[in-house]
Coordinates of N, CA, C and O in Angstrom, one line a residue:
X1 N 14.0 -13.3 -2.9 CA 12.7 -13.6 -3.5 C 12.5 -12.7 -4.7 O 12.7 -11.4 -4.9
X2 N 12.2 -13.5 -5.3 CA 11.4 -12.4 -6.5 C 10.3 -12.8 -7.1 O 9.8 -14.0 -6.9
X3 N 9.5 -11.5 -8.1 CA 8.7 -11.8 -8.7 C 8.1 -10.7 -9.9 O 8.9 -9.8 -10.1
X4 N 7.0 -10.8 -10.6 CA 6.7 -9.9 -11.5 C 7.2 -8.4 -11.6 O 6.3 -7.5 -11.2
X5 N 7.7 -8.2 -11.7 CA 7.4 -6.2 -12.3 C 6.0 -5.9 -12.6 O 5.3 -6.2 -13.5
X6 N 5.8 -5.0 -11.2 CA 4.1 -4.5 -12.4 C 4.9 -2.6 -12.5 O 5.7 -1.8 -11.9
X7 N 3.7 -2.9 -13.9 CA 3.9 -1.3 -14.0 C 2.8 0.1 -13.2 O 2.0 -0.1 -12.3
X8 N 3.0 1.1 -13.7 CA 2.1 2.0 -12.6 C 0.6 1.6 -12.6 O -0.1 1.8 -11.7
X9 N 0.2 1.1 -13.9 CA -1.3 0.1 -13.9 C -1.3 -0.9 -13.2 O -2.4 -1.5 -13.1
X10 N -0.2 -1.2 -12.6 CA -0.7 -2.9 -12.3 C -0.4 -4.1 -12.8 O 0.0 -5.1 -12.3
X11 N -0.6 -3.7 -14.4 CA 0.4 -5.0 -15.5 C 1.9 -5.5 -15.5 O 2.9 -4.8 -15.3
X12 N 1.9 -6.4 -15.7 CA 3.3 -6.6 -15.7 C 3.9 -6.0 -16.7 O 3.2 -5.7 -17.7
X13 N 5.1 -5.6 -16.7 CA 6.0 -5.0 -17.0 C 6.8 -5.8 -18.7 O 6.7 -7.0 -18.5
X14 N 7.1 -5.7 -19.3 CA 7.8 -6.0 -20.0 C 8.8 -5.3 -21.3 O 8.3 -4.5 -22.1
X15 N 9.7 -5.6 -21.2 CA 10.7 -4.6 -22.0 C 11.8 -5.8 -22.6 O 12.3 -6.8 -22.1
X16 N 11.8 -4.9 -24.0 CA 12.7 -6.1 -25.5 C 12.0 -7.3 -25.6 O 12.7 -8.2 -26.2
X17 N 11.0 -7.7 -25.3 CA 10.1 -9.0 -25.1 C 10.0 -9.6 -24.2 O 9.3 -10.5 -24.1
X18 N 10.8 -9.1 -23.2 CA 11.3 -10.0 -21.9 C 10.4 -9.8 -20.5 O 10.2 -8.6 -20.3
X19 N 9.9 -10.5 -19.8 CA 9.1 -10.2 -18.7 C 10.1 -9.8 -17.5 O 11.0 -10.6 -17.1
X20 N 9.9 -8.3 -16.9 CA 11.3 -7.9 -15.9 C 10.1 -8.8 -14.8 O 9.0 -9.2 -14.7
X21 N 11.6 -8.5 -13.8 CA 10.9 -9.0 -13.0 C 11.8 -7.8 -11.6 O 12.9 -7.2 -11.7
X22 N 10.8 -7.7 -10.2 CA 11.4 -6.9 -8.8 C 11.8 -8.3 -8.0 O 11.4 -9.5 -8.2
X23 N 12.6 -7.7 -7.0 CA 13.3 -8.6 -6.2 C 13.6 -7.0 -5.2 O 13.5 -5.7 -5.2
X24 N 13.9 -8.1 -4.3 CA 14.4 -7.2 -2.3 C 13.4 -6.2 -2.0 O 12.3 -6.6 -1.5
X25 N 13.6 -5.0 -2.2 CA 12.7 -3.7 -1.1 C 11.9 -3.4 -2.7 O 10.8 -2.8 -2.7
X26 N 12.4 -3.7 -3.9 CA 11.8 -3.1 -5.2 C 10.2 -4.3 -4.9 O 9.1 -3.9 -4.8
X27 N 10.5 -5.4 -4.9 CA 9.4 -6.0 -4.3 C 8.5 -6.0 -3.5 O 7.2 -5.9 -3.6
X28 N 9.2 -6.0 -2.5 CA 8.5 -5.2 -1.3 C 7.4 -4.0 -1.0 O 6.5 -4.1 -0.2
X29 N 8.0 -2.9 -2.0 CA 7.4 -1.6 -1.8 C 6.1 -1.8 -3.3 O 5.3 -0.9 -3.5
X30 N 6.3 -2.6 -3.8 CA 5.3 -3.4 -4.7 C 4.6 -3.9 -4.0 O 3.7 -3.3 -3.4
X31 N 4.9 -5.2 -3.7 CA 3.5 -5.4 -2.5 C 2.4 -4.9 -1.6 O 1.3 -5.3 -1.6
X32 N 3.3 -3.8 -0.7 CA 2.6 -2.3 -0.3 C 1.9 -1.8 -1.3 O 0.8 -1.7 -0.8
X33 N 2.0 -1.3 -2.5 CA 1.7 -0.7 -3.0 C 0.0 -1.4 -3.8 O -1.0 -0.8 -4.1
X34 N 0.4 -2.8 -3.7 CA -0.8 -3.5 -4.0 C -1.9 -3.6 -3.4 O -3.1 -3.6 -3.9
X35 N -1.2 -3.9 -1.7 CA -2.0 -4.5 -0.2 C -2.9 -3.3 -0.4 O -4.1 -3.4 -0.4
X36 N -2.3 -2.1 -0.5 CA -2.6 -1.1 -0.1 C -4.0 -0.5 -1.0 O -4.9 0.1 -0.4
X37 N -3.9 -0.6 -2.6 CA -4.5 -0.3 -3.1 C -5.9 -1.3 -3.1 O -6.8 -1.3 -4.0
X38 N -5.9 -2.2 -2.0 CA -6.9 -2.8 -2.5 C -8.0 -3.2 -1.3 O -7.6 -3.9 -0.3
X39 N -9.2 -2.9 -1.5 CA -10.0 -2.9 -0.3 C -10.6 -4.2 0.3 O -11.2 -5.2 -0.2
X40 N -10.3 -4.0 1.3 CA -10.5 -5.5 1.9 C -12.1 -6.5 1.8 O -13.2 -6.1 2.2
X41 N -11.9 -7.5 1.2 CA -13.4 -8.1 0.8 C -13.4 -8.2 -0.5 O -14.3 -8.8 -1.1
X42 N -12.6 -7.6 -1.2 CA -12.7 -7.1 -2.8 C -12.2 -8.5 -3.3 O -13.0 -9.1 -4.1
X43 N -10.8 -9.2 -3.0 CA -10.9 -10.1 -3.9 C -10.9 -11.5 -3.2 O -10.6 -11.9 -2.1
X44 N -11.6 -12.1 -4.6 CA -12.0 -13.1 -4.5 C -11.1 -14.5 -3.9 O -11.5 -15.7 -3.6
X45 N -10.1 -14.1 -4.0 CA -9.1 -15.9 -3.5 C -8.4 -15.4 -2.5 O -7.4 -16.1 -2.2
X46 N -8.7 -13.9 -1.6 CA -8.3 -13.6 -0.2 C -9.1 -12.9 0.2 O -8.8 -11.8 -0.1
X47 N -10.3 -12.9 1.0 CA -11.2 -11.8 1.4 C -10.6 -11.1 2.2 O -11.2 -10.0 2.3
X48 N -9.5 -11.2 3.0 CA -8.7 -10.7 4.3 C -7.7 -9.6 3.5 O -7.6 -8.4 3.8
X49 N -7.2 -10.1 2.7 CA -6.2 -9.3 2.0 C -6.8 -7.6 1.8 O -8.0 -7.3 1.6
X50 N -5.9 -6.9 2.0 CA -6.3 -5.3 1.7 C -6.5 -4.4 3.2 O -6.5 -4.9 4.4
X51 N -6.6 -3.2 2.8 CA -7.2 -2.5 4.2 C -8.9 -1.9 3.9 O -9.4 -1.5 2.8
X52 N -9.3 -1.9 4.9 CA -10.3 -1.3 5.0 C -11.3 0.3 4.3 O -11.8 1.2 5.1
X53 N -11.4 0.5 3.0 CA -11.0 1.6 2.6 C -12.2 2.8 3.4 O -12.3 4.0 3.2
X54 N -12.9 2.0 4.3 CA -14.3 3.0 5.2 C -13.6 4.0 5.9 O -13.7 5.2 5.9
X55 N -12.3 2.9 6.7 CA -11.6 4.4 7.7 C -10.6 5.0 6.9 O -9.7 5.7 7.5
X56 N -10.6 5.0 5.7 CA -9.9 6.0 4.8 C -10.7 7.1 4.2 O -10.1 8.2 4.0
X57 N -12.1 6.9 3.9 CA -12.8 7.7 3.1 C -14.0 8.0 3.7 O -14.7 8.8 3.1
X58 N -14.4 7.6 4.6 CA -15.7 7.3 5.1 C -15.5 8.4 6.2 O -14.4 8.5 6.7
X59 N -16.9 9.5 6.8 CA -16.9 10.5 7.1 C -16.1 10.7 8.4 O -15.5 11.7 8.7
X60 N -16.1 9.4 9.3 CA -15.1 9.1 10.8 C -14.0 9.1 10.4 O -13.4 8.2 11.1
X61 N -13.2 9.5 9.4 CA -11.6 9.1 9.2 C -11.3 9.6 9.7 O -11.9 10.6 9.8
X62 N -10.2 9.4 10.5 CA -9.3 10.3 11.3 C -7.9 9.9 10.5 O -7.9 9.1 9.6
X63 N -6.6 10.8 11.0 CA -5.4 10.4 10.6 C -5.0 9.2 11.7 O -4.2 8.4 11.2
X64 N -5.5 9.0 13.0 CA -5.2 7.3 13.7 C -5.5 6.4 12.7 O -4.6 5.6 12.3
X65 N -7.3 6.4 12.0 CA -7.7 5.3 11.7 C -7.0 5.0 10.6 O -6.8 3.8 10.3
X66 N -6.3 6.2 9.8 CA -6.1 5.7 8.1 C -4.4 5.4 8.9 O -3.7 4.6 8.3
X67 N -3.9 6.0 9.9 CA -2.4 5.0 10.3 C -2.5 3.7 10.7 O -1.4 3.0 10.7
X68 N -3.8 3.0 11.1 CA -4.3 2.3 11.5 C -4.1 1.4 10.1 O -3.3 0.5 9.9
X69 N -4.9 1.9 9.2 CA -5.1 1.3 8.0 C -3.6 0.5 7.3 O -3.3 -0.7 7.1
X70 N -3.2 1.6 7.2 CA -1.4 1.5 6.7 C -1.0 0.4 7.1 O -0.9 -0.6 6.4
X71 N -0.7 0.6 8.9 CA -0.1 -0.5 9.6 C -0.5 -1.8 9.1 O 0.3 -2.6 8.5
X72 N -2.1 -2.1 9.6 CA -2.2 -3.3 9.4 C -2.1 -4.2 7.4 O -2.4 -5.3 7.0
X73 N -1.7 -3.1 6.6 CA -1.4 -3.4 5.5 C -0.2 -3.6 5.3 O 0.1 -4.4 4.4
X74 N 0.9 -3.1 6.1 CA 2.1 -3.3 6.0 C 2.3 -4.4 7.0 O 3.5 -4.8 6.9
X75 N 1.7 -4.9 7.6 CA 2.0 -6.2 8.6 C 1.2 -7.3 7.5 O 1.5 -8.4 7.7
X76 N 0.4 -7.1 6.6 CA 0.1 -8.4 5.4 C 1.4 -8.5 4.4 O 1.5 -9.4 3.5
X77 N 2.3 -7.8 4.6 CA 3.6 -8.0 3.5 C 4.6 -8.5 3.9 O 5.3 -9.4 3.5
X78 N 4.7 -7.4 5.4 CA 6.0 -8.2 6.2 C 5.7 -7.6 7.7 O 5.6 -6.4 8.1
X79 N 5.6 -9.0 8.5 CA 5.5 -8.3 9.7 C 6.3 -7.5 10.8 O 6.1 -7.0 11.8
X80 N 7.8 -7.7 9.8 CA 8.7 -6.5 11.0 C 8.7 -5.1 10.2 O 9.2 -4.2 10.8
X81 N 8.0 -4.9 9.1 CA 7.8 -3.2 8.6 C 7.1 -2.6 9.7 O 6.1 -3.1 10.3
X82 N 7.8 -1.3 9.9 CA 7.2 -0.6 10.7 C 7.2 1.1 10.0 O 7.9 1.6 9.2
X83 N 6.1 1.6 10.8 CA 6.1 3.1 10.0 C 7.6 3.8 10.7 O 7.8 3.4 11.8
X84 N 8.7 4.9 10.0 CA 9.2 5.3 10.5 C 8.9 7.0 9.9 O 9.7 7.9 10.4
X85 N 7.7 7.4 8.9 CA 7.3 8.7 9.3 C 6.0 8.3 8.0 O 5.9 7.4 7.1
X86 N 5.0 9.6 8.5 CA 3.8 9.6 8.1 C 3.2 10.9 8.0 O 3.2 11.6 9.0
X87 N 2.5 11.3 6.5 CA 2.2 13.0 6.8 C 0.6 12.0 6.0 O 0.6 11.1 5.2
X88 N -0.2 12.4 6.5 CA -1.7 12.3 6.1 C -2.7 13.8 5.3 O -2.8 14.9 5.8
X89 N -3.1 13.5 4.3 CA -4.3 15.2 4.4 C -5.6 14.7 3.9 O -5.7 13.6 3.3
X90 N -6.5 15.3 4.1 CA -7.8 14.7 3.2 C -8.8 16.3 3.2 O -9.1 17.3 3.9
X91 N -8.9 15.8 1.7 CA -9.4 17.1 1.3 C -11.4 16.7 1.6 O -12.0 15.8 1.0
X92 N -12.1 17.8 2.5 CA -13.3 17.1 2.5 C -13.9 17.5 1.4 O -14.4 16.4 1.2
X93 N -14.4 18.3 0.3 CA -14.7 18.7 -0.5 C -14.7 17.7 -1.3 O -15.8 17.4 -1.7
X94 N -13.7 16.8 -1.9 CA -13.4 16.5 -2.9 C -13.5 14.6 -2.4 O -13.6 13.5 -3.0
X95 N -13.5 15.0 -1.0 CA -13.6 13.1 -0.3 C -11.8 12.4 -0.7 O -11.5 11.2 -0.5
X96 N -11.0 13.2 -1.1 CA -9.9 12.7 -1.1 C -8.6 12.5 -0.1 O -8.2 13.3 0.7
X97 N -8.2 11.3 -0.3 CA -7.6 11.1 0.9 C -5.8 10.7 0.7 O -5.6 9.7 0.1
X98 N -4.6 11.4 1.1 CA -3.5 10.8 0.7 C -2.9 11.0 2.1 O -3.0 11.7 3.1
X99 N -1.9 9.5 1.4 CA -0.7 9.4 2.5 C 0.5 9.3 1.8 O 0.6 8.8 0.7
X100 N 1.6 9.7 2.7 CA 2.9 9.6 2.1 C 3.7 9.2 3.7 O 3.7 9.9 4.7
X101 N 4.5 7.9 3.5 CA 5.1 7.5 4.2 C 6.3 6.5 4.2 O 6.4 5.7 3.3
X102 N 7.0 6.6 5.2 CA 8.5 5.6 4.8 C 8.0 4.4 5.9 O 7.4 4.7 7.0
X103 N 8.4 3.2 5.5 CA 8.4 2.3 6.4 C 9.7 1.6 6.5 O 9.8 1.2 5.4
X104 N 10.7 1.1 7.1 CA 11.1 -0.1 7.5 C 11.1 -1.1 8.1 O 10.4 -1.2 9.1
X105 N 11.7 -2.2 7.7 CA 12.1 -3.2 8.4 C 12.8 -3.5 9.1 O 13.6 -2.6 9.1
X106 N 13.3 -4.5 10.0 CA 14.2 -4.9 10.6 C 15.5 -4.8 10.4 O 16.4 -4.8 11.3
X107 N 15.7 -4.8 9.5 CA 16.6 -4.6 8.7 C 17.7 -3.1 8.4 O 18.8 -2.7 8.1
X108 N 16.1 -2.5 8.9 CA 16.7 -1.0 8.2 C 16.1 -0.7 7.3 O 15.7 0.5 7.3
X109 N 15.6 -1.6 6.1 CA 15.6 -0.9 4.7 C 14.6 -0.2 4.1 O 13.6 -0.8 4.2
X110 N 14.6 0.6 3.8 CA 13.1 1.5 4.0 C 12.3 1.2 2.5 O 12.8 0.5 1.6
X111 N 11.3 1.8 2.4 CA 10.1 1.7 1.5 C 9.8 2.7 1.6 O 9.9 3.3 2.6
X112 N 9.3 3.3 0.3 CA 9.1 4.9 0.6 C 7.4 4.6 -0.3 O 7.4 3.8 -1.3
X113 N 6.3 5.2 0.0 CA 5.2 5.2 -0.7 C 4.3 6.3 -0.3 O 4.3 6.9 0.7
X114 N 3.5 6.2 -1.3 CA 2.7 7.5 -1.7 C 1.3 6.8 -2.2 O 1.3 6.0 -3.2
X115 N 0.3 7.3 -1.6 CA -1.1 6.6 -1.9 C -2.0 7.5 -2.1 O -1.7 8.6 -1.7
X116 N -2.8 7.4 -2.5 CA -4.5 8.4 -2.6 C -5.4 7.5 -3.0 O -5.1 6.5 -3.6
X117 N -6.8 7.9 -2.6 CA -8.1 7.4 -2.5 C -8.7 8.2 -2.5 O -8.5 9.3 -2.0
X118 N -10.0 7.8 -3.5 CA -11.2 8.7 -3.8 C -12.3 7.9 -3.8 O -13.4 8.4 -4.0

């Protein structure tokens, strides 16, 4: 499967005039990277799509709820990804929240991502 290249904004990608495009885990860890950045109810032609960004930022966060979060964002991309490590921190001062984690699949093939929320 493939599909667009986005770049670290979001846009598609394009280089010599040509639209690139991701395919396999470069795909994949794109899609994560999308599911993830986006809170659930926000858009309009999937209200389900996204995770919940309350138990990420919201004063009950715990490190369960925001693994909580992850998971069920990584089961909207592919449902045999599974987490295989996870470090969490949230700064209260600043209300900021990051995660850095690998997931694979069935497969084996890992995804490696890095997120923050404010």
């Amino acid at each position: 499967m493939k599909g667009f290249k986005l770049d670290k904004n979001g846009d598609i990608s394009i280089s010599n005039g040509k639209i690139e495009y991701a395919t396999d885990m470069e795909l994949t860890a794109q899609k994560v990277r999308t599911v993830l950045g986006t809170n659930k109810g926000e858009w309009f032609n999937n209200k389900d799509e996204g995770i919940d960004f309350r138990f990420i930022l919201g004063k009950s966060a715990t490190e369960d709820t925001v693994r909580e979060q992850i998971l069920n964002g990584l089961k909207q991309v592919d449902r045999e990804l599974y987490l295989d490590s996870f470090l969490y921190s949230f700064d209260k001062q600043t209300r900021k929240s990051s995660v850095r984690f690998t997931a694979k699949n069935g497969d084996g093939e890992t995804v490696i991502n890095e997120n923050e929320w404010e």
